[in-house]
CSV table of C-alpha atoms in Angstrom, one decimal:
chain,number,residue,atom,x,y,z
A,1,MET,CA,62.1,115.8,117.6
A,2,GLU,CA,65.6,116.1,118.5
A,3,ASN,CA,64.5,120.0,118.4
A,4,LEU,CA,62.0,119.6,120.5
A,5,ASN,CA,64.7,117.4,123.3
A,6,GLN,CA,67.4,118.9,123.3
A,7,ASN,CA,65.2,123.0,124.2
A,8,GLN,CA,64.2,120.8,126.7
A,9,GLU,CA,67.1,119.9,128.2
A,10,SER,CA,67.7,123.6,127.8
A,11,LEU,CA,65.3,124.8,129.3
A,12,GLU,CA,66.2,122.8,132.5
A,13,GLU,CA,69.5,123.8,133.1
A,14,LYS,CA,68.1,127.0,132.4
A,15,LEU,CA,65.5,126.6,135.9
A,16,THR,CA,67.9,124.4,137.6
A,17,ALA,CA,71.0,127.6,137.4
A,18,LEU,CA,68.0,130.3,138.1
A,19,ASN,CA,67.5,127.5,141.9
A,20,ALA,CA,70.8,127.1,142.1
A,21,THR,CA,70.7,129.7,145.5
A,22,ALA,CA,72.8,129.8,148.7
A,23,ASP,CA,71.4,126.5,151.2
A,24,THR,CA,72.6,127.5,154.6
A,25,THR,CA,70.1,125.0,156.7
A,26,SER,CA,73.3,123.6,158.1
A,27,GLU,CA,73.8,127.2,159.9
A,28,PHE,CA,70.3,126.3,161.9
A,29,ASP,CA,69.6,124.6,164.5
A,30,PRO,CA,67.9,121.5,163.8
A,31,GLN,CA,65.4,121.6,166.4
A,32,ASP,CA,64.1,124.8,165.5
A,33,ILE,CA,63.8,124.0,162.2
A,34,ALA,CA,61.5,120.9,164.0
A,35,GLN,CA,59.6,123.3,165.5
A,36,ASN,CA,59.0,126.3,163.6
A,37,LYS,CA,58.4,124.7,159.9
A,38,VAL,CA,54.7,125.6,160.7
A,39,MET,CA,55.3,129.5,161.0
A,40,ALA,CA,58.5,128.8,157.8
A,41,ILE,CA,55.3,128.4,156.3
A,42,LEU,CA,53.2,131.1,156.6
A,43,ALA,CA,55.7,133.0,155.8
A,44,TYR,CA,55.0,133.2,152.5
A,45,LEU,CA,51.1,132.9,152.1
A,46,GLY,CA,51.1,136.6,152.1
A,47,ILE,CA,50.5,139.6,154.9
A,48,LEU,CA,50.2,136.3,157.5
A,49,VAL,CA,53.5,136.9,157.2
A,50,LEU,CA,53.5,138.7,160.1
A,51,VAL,CA,52.8,135.7,161.9
A,52,PRO,CA,56.7,134.3,161.7
A,53,LEU,CA,57.7,137.7,162.2
A,54,LEU,CA,55.3,138.5,165.9
A,55,GLY,CA,55.0,134.7,167.1
A,56,ALA,CA,58.4,133.4,166.6
A,57,LYS,CA,60.8,135.9,166.9
A,58,GLU,CA,63.5,133.8,168.8
A,59,SER,CA,63.9,131.7,165.6
A,60,LYS,CA,66.0,131.8,163.2
A,61,PHE,CA,64.7,129.2,161.1
A,62,ALA,CA,61.1,130.8,160.8
A,63,ARG,CA,62.9,134.7,161.2
A,64,PHE,CA,65.0,133.0,157.8
A,65,HIS,CA,62.0,131.8,156.1
A,66,ALA,CA,60.3,135.2,157.2
A,67,ASN,CA,62.6,137.8,155.7
A,68,GLN,CA,62.4,135.0,152.4
A,69,GLY,CA,58.7,135.9,152.1
A,70,LEU,CA,58.2,139.9,153.4
A,71,CYS,CA,61.3,140.8,150.6
A,72,LEU,CA,58.6,138.5,148.3
A,73,PHE,CA,55.3,140.5,150.2
A,74,ILE,CA,56.9,144.3,149.4
A,75,CYS,CA,57.7,143.3,145.5
A,76,SER,CA,54.3,141.5,144.9
A,77,ILE,CA,52.5,144.8,146.3
A,78,ILE,CA,54.7,147.4,144.9
A,79,PHE,CA,54.3,145.3,141.4
A,80,TYR,CA,50.8,145.1,141.2
A,81,LEU,CA,50.7,148.4,142.2
A,82,ALA,CA,52.5,149.5,139.0
A,83,TYR,CA,51.3,147.3,137.2
A,84,TYR,CA,47.5,149.0,138.4
A,85,ILE,CA,48.3,152.2,136.8
A,86,ILE,CA,50.1,151.6,134.3
A,87,SER,CA,46.5,149.9,133.0
A,88,ALA,CA,44.6,152.1,134.0
A,89,ILE,CA,46.9,154.5,131.6
A,90,ILE,CA,47.0,152.0,128.9
A,91,ILE,CA,42.8,151.8,128.8
A,92,ALA,CA,42.2,155.2,129.0
A,93,ILE,CA,44.6,155.7,126.1
A,94,SER,CA,42.5,152.7,124.4
A,95,TRP,CA,40.5,150.2,125.8
A,96,LYS,CA,41.5,148.4,122.1
A,97,LEU,CA,44.8,147.6,124.3
A,98,ALA,CA,43.6,146.3,126.4
A,99,ILE,CA,45.5,142.7,125.9
A,100,ILE,CA,48.6,144.7,127.5
A,101,PRO,CA,48.0,144.3,130.9
A,102,THR,CA,46.2,141.2,130.4
A,103,ILE,CA,49.7,140.5,129.3
A,104,ILE,CA,51.8,142.1,131.4
A,105,GLY,CA,49.7,140.5,134.6
A,106,LEU,CA,50.6,137.4,133.7
A,107,VAL,CA,53.4,137.9,135.6
A,108,GLY,CA,52.2,137.4,139.2
A,109,ILE,CA,52.6,134.3,138.3
A,110,VAL,CA,56.0,135.1,139.2
A,111,PHE,CA,55.0,135.4,142.6
A,112,LEU,CA,52.8,132.4,142.9
A,113,ILE,CA,55.8,130.1,141.9
A,114,LEU,CA,58.1,132.0,144.6
A,115,ALA,CA,56.0,131.6,147.0
A,116,ILE,CA,55.7,128.0,145.9
A,117,ILE,CA,58.9,127.1,146.3
A,118,GLY,CA,59.3,128.8,149.5
A,119,ILE,CA,56.9,126.8,150.9
A,120,ILE,CA,58.4,124.1,149.6
A,121,ASN,CA,62.2,124.8,151.4
A,122,ALA,CA,60.4,124.9,154.4
A,123,ALA,CA,58.8,122.3,154.7
A,124,ASN,CA,61.6,120.1,153.2
A,125,GLY,CA,63.3,121.9,156.6
A,126,ARG,CA,65.8,123.8,154.1
A,127,ALA,CA,67.3,127.4,154.4
A,128,LYS,CA,67.6,127.8,150.7
A,129,GLU,CA,67.5,131.6,149.5
A,130,LEU,CA,64.7,132.2,147.2
A,131,PRO,CA,65.3,132.6,143.3
A,132,VAL,CA,65.5,136.5,142.1
A,133,ILE,CA,65.3,138.0,145.4
A,134,GLY,CA,66.7,135.6,147.8
A,135,LYS,CA,69.9,137.6,148.6
A,136,TYR,CA,67.6,140.9,149.5
A,137,LYS,CA,67.8,140.9,153.1
A,138,VAL,CA,65.0,142.8,155.1
A,139,LEU,CA,65.3,142.1,158.6
A,140,LYS,CA,68.7,141.4,161.0
């Protein structure tokens, strides 16, 4: 029982460390944040990242989240293209290996988790980078 609690605490510490990313909320105008929360949320919903890119060009807050959402969208497209190619090759080798693409496909859940983190941050009016991909800037 003690080992289980220790493992749980260790996992919590790792997750906390992973989510310890830069929070730049103080650099944004509170009025801009209040007006553009919905646009910021839309940035994490796949192709809807285009809505804040085109509809809220002047909002620094929406643009911050649009950058995060665009990075997430690009990474997910690259992952799924590679996944489909690798899956096709593995299945062509033998249908008995079909479990391998299934296991690899579960990695896609990471993109869903990152999108949820981004949506929560945007809804709370926070400009906090996403874990792993948040440090990359596609938009200026």
